[in-house]
XYZ file of C-alpha atoms in Angstrom:
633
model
C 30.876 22.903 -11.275
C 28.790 20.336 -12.021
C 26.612 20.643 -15.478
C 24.085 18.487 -17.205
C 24.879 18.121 -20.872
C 23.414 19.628 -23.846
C 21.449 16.144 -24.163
C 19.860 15.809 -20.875
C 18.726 20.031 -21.105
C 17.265 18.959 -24.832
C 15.075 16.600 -23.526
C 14.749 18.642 -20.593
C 12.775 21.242 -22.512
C 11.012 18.631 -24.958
C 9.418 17.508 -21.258
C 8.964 20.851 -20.057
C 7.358 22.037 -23.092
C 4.930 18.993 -23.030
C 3.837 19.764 -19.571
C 3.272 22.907 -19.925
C 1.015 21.963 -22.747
C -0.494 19.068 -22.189
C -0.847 18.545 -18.311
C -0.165 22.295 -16.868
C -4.111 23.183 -18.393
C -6.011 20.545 -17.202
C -3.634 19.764 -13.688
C -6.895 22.042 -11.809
C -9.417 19.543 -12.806
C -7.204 16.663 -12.218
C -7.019 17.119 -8.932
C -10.462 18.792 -8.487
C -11.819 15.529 -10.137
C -9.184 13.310 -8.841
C -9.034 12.407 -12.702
C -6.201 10.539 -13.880
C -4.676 11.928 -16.861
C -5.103 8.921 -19.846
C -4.546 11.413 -23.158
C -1.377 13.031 -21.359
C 0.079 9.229 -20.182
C -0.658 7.846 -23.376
C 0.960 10.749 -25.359
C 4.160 10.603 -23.355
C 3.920 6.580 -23.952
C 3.979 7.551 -27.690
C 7.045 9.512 -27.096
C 9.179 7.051 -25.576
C 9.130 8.416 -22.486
C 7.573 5.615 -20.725
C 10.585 3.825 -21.657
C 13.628 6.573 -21.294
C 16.011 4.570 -19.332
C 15.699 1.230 -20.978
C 17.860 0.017 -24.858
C 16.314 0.123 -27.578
C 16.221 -3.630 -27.624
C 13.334 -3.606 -25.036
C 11.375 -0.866 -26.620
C 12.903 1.731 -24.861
C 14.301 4.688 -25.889
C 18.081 4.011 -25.059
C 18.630 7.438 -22.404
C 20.379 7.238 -19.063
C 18.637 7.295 -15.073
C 19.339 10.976 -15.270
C 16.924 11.238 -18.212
C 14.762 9.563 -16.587
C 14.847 12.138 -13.522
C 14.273 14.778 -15.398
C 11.667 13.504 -16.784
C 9.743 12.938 -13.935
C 11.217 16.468 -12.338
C 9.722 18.198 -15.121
C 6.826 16.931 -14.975
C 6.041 17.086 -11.087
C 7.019 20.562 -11.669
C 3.064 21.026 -13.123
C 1.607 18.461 -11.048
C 3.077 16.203 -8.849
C 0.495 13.194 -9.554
C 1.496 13.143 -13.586
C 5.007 12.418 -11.984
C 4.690 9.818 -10.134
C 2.829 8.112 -12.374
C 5.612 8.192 -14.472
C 8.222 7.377 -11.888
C 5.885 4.355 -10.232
C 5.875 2.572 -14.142
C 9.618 2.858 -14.676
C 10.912 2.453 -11.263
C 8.854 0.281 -9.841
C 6.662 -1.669 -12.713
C 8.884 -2.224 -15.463
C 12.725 -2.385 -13.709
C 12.180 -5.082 -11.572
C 10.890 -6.950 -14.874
C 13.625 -5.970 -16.687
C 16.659 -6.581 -13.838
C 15.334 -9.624 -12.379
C 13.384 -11.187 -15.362
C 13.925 -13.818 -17.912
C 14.130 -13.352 -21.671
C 10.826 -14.428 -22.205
C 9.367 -12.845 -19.684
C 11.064 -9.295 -20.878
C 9.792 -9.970 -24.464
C 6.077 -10.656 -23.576
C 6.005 -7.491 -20.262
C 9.078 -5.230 -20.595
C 8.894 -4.195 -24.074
C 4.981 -3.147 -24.512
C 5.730 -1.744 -21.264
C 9.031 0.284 -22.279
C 6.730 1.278 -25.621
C 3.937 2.981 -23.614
C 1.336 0.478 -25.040
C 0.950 -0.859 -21.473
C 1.397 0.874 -17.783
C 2.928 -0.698 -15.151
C 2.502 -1.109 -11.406
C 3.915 -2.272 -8.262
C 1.959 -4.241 -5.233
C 4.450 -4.601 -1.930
C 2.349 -2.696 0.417
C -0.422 -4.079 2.782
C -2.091 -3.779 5.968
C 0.297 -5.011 8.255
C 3.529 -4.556 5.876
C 4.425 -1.264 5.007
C 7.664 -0.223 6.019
C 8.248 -3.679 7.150
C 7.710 -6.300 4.588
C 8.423 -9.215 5.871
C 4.702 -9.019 7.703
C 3.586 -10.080 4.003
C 0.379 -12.052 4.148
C -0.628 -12.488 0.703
C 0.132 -15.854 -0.027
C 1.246 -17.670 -3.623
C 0.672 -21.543 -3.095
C 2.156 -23.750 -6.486
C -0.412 -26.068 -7.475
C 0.923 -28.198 -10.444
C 1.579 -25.507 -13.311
C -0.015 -22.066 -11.464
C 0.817 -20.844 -8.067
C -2.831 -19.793 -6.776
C -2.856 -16.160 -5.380
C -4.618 -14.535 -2.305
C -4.699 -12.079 -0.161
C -4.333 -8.154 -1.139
C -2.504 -5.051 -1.679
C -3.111 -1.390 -0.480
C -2.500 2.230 -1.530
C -1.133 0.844 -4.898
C -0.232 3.969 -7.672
C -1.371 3.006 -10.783
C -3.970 0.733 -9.343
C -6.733 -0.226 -12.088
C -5.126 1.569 -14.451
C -2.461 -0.030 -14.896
C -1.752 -3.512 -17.169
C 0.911 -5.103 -15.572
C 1.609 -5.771 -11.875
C 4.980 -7.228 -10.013
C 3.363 -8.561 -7.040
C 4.952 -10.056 -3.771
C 3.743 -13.146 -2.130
C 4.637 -15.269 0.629
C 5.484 -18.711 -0.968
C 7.042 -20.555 2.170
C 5.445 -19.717 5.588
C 6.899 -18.685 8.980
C 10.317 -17.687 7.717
C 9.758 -14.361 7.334
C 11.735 -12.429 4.289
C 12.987 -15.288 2.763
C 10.039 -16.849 2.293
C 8.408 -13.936 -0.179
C 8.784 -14.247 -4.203
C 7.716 -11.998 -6.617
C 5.906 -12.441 -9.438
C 4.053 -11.067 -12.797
C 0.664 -10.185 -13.033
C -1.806 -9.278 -15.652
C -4.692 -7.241 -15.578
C -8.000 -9.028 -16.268
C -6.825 -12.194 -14.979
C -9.836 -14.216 -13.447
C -10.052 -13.640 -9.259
C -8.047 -10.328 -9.734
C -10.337 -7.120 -8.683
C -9.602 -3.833 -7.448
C -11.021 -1.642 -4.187
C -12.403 1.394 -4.384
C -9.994 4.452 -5.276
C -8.775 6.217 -2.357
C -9.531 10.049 -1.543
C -6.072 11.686 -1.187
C -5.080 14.534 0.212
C -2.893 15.212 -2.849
C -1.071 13.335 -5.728
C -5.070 13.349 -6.877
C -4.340 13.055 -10.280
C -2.916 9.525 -9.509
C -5.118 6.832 -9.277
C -4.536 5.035 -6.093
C -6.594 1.845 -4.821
C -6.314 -1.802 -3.139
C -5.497 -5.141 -5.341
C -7.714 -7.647 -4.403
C -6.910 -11.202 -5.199
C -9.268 -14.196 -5.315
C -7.477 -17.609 -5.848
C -5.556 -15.592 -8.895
C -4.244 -18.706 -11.365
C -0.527 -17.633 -11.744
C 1.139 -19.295 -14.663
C 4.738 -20.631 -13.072
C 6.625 -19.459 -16.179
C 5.312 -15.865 -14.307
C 7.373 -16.424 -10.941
C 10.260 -13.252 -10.926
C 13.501 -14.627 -10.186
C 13.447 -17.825 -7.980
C 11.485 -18.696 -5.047
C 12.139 -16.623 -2.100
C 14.089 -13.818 -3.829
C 11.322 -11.209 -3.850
C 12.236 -9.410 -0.809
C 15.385 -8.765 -2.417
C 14.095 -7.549 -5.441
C 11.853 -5.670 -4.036
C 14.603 -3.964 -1.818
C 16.616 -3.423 -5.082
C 13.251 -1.848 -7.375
C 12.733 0.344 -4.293
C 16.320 1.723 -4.227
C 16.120 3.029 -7.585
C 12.552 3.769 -7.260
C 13.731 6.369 -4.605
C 15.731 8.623 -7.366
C 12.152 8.674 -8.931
C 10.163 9.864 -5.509
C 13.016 12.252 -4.938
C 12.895 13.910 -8.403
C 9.025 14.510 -8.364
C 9.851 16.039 -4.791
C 12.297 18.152 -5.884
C 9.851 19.128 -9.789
C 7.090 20.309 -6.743
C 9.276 22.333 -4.741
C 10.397 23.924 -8.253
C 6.896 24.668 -9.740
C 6.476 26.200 -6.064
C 9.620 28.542 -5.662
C 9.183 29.730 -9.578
C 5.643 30.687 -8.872
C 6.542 32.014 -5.506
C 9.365 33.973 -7.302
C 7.326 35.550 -10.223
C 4.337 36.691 -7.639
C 7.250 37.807 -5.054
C 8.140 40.028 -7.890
C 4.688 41.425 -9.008
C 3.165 41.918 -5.495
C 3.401 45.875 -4.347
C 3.372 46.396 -0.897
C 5.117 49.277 1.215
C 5.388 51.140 -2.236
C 8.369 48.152 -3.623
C 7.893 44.389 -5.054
C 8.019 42.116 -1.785
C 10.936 40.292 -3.123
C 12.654 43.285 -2.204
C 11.757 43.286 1.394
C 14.554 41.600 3.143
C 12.382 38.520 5.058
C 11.097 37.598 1.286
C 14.332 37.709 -0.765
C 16.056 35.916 2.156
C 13.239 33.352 1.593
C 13.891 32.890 -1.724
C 17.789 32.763 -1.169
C 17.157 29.554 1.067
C 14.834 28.050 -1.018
C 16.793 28.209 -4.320
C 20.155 26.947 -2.192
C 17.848 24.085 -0.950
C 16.502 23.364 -4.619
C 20.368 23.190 -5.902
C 21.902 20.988 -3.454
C 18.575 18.545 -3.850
C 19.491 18.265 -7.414
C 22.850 17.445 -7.096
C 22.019 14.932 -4.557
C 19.112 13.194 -7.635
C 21.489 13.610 -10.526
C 24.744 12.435 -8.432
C 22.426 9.175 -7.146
C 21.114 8.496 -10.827
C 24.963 8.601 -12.457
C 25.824 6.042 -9.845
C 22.988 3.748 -10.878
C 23.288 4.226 -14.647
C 27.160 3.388 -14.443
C 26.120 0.508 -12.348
C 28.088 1.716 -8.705
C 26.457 1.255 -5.522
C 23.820 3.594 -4.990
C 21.481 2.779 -2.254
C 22.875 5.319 0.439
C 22.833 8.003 -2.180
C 19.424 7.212 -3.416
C 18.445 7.399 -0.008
C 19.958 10.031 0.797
C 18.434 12.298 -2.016
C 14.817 10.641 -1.299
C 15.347 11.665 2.310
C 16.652 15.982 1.427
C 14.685 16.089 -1.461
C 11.572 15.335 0.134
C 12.143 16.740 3.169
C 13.228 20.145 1.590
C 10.154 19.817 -0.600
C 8.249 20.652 2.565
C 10.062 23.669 3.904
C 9.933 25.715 -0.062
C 6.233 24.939 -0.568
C 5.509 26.122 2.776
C 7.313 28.856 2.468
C 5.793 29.895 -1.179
C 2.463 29.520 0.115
C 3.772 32.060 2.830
C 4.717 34.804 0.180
C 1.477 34.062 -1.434
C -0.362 35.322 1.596
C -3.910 34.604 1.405
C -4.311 34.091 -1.913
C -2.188 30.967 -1.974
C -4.539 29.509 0.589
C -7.492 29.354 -2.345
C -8.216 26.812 -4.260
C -7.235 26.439 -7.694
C -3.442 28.195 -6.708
C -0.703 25.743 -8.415
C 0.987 26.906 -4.896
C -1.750 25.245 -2.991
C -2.242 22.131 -4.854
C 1.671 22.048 -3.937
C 1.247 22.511 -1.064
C -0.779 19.625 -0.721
C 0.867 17.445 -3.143
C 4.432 17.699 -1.181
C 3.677 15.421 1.839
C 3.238 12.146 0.245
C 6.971 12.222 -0.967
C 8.060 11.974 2.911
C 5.739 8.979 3.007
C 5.738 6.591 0.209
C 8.575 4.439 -0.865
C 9.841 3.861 1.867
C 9.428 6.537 4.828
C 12.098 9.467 5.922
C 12.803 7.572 8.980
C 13.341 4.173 6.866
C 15.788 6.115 4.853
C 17.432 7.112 7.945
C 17.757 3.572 9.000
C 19.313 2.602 5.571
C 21.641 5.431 5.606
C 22.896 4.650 8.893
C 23.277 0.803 8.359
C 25.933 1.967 5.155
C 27.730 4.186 7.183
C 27.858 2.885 10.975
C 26.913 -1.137 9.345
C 24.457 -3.383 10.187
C 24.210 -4.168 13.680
C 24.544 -7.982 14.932
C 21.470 -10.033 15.241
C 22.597 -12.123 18.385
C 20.315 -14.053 19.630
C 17.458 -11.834 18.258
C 14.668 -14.415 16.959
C 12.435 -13.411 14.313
C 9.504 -11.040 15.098
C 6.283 -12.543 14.965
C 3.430 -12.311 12.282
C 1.279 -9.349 13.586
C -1.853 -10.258 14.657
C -5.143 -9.089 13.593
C -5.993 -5.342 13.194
C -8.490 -6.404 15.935
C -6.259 -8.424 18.185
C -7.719 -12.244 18.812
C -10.332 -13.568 17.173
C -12.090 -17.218 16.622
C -11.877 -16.278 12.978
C -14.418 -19.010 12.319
C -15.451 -18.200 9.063
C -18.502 -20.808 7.358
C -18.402 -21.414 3.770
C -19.574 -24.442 3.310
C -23.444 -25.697 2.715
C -26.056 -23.571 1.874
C -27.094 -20.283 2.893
C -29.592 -21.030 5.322
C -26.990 -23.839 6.785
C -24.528 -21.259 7.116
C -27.389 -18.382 8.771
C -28.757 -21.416 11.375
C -24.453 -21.809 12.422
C -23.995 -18.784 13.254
C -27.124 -17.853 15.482
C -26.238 -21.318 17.316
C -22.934 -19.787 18.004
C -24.129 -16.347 19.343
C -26.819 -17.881 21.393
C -23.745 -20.418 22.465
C -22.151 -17.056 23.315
C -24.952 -15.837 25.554
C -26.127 -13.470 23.280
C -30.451 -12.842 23.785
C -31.839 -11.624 20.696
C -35.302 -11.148 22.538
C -33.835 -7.541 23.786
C -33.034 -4.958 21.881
C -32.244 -1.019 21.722
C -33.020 1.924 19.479
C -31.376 1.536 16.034
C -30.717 5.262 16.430
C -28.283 4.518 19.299
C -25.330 6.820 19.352
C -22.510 4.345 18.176
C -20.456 5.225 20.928
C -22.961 4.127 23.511
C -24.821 0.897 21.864
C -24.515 -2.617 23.187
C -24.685 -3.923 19.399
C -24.490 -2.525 16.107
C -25.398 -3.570 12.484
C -22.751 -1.998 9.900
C -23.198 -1.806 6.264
C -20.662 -0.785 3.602
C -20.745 -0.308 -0.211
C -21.774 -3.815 -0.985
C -25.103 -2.671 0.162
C -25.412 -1.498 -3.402
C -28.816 0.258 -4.010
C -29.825 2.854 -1.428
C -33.234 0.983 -0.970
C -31.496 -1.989 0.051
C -30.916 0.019 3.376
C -34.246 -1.457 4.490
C -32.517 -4.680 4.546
C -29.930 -3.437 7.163
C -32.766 -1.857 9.500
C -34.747 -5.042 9.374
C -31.667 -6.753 10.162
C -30.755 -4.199 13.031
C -33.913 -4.434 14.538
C -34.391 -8.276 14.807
C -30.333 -8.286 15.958
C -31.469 -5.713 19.269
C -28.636 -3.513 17.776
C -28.235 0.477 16.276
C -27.798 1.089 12.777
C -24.326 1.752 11.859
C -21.920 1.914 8.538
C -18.630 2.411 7.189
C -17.352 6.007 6.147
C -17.853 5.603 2.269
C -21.489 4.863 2.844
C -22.032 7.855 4.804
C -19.703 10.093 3.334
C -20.020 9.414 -0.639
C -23.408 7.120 -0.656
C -25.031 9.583 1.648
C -26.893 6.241 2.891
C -26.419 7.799 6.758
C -25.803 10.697 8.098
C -22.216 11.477 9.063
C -22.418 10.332 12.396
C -23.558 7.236 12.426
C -19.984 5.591 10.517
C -17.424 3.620 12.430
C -13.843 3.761 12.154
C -10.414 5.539 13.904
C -11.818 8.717 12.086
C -15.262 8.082 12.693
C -17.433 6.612 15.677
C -15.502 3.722 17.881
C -17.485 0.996 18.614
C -16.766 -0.466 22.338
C -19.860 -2.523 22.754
C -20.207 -6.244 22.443
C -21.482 -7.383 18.991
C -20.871 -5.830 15.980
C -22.029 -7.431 12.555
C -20.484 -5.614 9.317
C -22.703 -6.181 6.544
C -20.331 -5.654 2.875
C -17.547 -3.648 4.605
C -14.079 -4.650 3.151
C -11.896 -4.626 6.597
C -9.814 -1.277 5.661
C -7.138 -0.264 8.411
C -9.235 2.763 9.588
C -12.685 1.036 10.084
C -11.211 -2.153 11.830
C -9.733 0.310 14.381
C -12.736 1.834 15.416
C -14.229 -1.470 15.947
C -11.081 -3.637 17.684
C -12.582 -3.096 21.155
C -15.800 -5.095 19.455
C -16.349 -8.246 22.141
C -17.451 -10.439 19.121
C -17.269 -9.347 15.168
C -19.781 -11.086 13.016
C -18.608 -10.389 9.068
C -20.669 -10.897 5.496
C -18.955 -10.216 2.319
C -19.124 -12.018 -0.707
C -14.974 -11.663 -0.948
C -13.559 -14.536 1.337
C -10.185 -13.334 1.460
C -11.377 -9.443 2.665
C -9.803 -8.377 5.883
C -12.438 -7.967 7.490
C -12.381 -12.230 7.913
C -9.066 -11.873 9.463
C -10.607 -9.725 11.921
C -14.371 -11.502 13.098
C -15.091 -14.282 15.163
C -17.523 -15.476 12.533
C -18.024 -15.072 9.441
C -20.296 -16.441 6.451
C -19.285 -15.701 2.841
C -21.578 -15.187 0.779
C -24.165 -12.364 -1.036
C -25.043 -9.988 2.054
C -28.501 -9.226 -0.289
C -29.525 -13.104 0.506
C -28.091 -13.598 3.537
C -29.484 -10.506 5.850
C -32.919 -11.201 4.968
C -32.146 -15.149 6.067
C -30.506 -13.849 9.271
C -33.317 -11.294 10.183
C -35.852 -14.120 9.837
C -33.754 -16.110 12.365
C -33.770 -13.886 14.675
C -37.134 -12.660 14.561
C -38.584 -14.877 17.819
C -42.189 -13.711 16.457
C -42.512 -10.422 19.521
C -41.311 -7.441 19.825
C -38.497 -6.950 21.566
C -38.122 -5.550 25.076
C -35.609 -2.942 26.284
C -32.464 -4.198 27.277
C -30.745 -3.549 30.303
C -28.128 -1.502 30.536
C -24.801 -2.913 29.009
C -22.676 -5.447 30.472
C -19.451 -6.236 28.509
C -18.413 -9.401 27.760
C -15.453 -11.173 27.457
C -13.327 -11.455 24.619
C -12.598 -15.514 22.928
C -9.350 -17.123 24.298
C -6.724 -16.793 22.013
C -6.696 -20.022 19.767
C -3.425 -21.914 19.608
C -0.649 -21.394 16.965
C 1.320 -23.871 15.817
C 4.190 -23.948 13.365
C 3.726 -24.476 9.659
C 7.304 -25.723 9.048
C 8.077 -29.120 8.987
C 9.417 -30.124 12.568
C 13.149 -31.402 12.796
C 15.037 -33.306 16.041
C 18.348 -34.515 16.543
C 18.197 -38.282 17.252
C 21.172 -38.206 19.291
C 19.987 -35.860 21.957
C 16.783 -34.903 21.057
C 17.611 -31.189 19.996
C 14.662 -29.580 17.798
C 15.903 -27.186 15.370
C 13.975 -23.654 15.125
C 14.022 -22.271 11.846
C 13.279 -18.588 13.888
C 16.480 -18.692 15.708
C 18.594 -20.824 13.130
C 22.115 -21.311 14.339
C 24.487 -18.642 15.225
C 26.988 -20.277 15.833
C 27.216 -22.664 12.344
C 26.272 -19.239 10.697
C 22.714 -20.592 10.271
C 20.387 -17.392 9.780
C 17.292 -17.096 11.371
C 14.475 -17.876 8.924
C 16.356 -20.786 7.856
C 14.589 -23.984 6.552
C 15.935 -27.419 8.060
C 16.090 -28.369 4.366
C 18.373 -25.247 3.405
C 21.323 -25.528 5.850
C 24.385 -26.942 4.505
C 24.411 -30.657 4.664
C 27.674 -30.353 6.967
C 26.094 -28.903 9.441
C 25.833 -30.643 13.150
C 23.901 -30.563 15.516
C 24.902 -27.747 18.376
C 24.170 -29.686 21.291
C 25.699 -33.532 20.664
C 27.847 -33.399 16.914
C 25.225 -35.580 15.407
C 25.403 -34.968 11.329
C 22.398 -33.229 9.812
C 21.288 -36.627 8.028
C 20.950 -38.330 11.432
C 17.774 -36.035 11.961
C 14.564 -37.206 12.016
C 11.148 -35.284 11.142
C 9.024 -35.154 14.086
């Protein structure tokens, strides 16, 4: 029979005993407030806790992985966003830092970190790389001692409260994984902003929200590893980051079942306890058997990593049960609860809620279905298979002709030339109260419309553009700017008309796909590297406060404008061509160009192999020709 030892249930109850002190009180208004918990993070910081799996020599507190899942266990048992807070600055923020990085680097980051005097985070995820990261777009370019940083990260946990980030960034184009590197990042660093937190379903108590950076200096001395080894360590942090997820699973499914259990046991109906009616103690049977085979599955998975023994299968494993069984006992506690665990305020409820997430993040069930198939059937083949290509926009194909340059009013008269060029007749208009749905045109604001009597801006603008008055959902929703139905997005209003111009909106996943049926997309934001660039045919970039009253005013032909006829839609821009950011390579013998997406399958050349990177004995496939005796195109 496996047993913990006297150790690990010590700590156990030092952790337990904290929660239900410190956290279990206040966990209601956490989540009411979506609060994140400062006092209780920087309490458990001062106990070492921040650092229980790392030596001494680091500032840790010298425990094992198992420690460490307990840890966050216990505490998920209270409230599953104190948890992963825990498990996202150990997992993922510091052990990538201290696996992967140099002395100095672990002497400036890992040890504060490891102390609890500063939190850590982790930014993989974006809007078109998720559970596929090698559709990284956030780009790291060296220029002499910094590698400048742009692009941005979504649903990051920790988010602005966190210190220090590990960050991946594509450093060499077009070759997909192995082009990514990872690097250190401090809060506060010049360029480096953060979105807007998102509203969560559960985990509230986390603070979740986008990275944002703007031509980020990056000192080089702060690159992880070497150049084009982040996708490996960020397949690595994520293994053991999975032990983590699955032991604040398995703490919410426990906080469930004992509170499930306790009620089953005071609740009188049919003259007994309901824990003695057969359908409820069978229940509880299944839900405790469920509970004990998860933990053996987390504590078996975090032995094998602390003695250093292969581990991914079994971390994926327990992710994938422990999650998944999460599910089935808070459902079913909420079921014994009856009505009353449908209120809120019931721990059961905010459970209940709290449970899906761990099916979601770090890595999905199916991707840990994928990885536990490739270590017991191995990885198939690739033969022949070339490397996918970069997704396109959210939108699909756009001119993307974005206008920095020259002044403001430079920048307004560009853009009117090119929607006139475009046969757009700003001398019609409609209502500005046009249902979204059904207008030819559309003005959309978002939160950098700042003040609400700014809004006059956007009419003015809508009116002289012949288009309705639209926004995104925060506006409506939170700024109460417009009513409800007048945002656009996938769960708002879709926008199938020809011009849309978003005024201040960001580009988030959800409002680009209510507009990617848009004929043109006309975008202002001050941030030049916001999505919602990658997604418009033009753009200018620049203060949307200076440049819709510049744009109204060009638009204004001096009349009213008459009705216009009933919509006609327009075609979409041709798709512009791509070409290749590699370097270009043919044989001089034959004349056989080498494509880093294929490689060479027969030489053993991967695909996503640089000309530069394959072994200078390599020949050509087609004639024998030696690798020197190619030339650069």
């Amino acid at each position: 029979m496996y047993k913990t030892s006297e150790q690990h249930e010590v700590f156990r109850r030092k952790i337990r005993e904290f929660a239900e002190s410190e956290v279990k009180p206040i966990a209601f208004m956490l989540d009411k407030e979506s609060k994140f918990p400062k006092e209780a993070i920087e309490k458990l910081g001062e106990m070492g806790v921040l650092g229980t799996p790392y030596p001494k020599k680091y500032g840790g507190i010298g425990l094992d992985v198992l420690s460490y899942a307990i840890a966050v266990e216990e505490l998920s048992r209270v409230d599953g966003g104190t948890g992963v807070i825990l498990s996202a600055h150990v997992s993922l923020g510091t052990y990538p830092i201290a696996a992967y990085g140099t002395e100095e680097q672990k002497q400036k980051y890992m040890i504060p970190m490891a102390k609890g005097e500063k939190l850590g985070a982790f930014g993989l995820t974006e809007q078109n790389a998720g559970s596929d990261a090698g559709g990284t777009e956030t780009t790291a370019v060296l220029d002499g001692d910094y590698y400048i940083l742009n692009g941005a990260k979504i649903f990051i946990t920790n988010a602005d409260e966190a210190d220090v980030y590990v960050v991946f960034a594509v450093t060499t184009p077009d070759i997909g994984v192995r082009g990514i590197s990872a690097f250190i990042i401090e809060k506060g660093w010049e360029g480096f902003t953060f979105g807007e937190h998102y509203e969560k379903l559960g985990i509230r108590s986390s603070a979740t929200a986008e990275l944002i950076f703007n031509d980020v200096k990056v000192p080089k001395e702060n690159l992880l590893g070497k150049e084009g080894q982040g996708f490996k360590i960020a397949m690595a942090t994520l293994d053991g980051g999975r032990i983590g997820i699955a032991s604040q699973a398995l703490g919410i499914a426990q906080g469930a079942y004992e509170s499930a259990l306790e009620y089953s046991k005071e609740r009188i109906q049919f003259g007994q306890p309901i824990c003695q009616q057969q359908s409820i103690s069978f229940k509880l049977a299944d839900m405790a058997t469920k509970l004990a085979a998860a933990r053996l599955l987390i504590y078996s998975a975090a032995e094998l990593k602390e003695n250093h023994e292969p581990y991914a299968k079994e971390a994926a494993m327990a992710k994938m049960y422990a999650s998944d069984i999460c599910l089935e006992v808070v459902n079913d506690a909420l079921q014994i609860f009856g009505g009353s665990g449908y209120l809120k305020g019931m721990d059961v409820e905010r459970a209940y809620r709290d449970a899906k997430i761990c099916t979601i993040y770090e890595g999905t069930n199916e991707i840990q279905r994928v990885v536990i198939a490739s270590h017991i059937i191995g990885r198939m083949p690739k033969s022949n298979i070339p490397v996918a290509k970069k997704k396109g926009a959210e939108t699909g194909v756009r001119k993307k002709m974005i206008l920095k340059e020259g002044t403001a009013e430079e920048r307004v008269t560009k853009l009117v030339e090119a929607l006139k060029a475009d046969n757009y007749d700003f001398t019609v208009g409609i209502d500005i109260n046009t249902p979204i749905s059904k207008a030819e045109r559309v003005v959309s604001v978002g939160k950098g419309i700042g003040a609400q009597e700014n809004m006059e801006l956007a009419k003015a603008l809508a009116i002289q553009a012949g288009a309705a008055l639209g926004s995104s959902r925060p506006v409506a929703e939170t700024l109460r700017y417009l009513p409800l139905n007048r945002y656009v997005g996938m769960s708002g209003q879709k926008f199938n008309g020809n011009l849309y111009i978003a005024c201040g909106i960001s580009g988030a996943g959800q409002h680009l796909k209510g507009i990617k049926d848009a004929t043109t997309i006309v975008a202002i934001n001050t941030n030049a590297n916001a999505a919602i660039f990658k997604n418009a045919d033009y753009g200018i970039v620049g203060d949307i406060l200076e440049i819709m009253p510049l744009l109204t005013a060009a638009l204004d032909n001096g009349e009213p404008k008459t009705e216009a006829p009933p919509m006609k839609k327009m075609k979409k821009s041709p798709p512009p061509k791509v070409v290749p950011t590699w370097k270009r390579y043919v044989c001089n013998g034959c004349g056989y160009e080498y494509d880093p997406a294929i490689g060479d399958e027969d030489s053993e050349v991967l695909p996503e192999t640089l000309f530069e990177a394959i072994p200078e004995e390599w020949i050509c496939p087609d004639c024998g020709e030696e690798k020197d005796k190619f030339i650069e195109a």
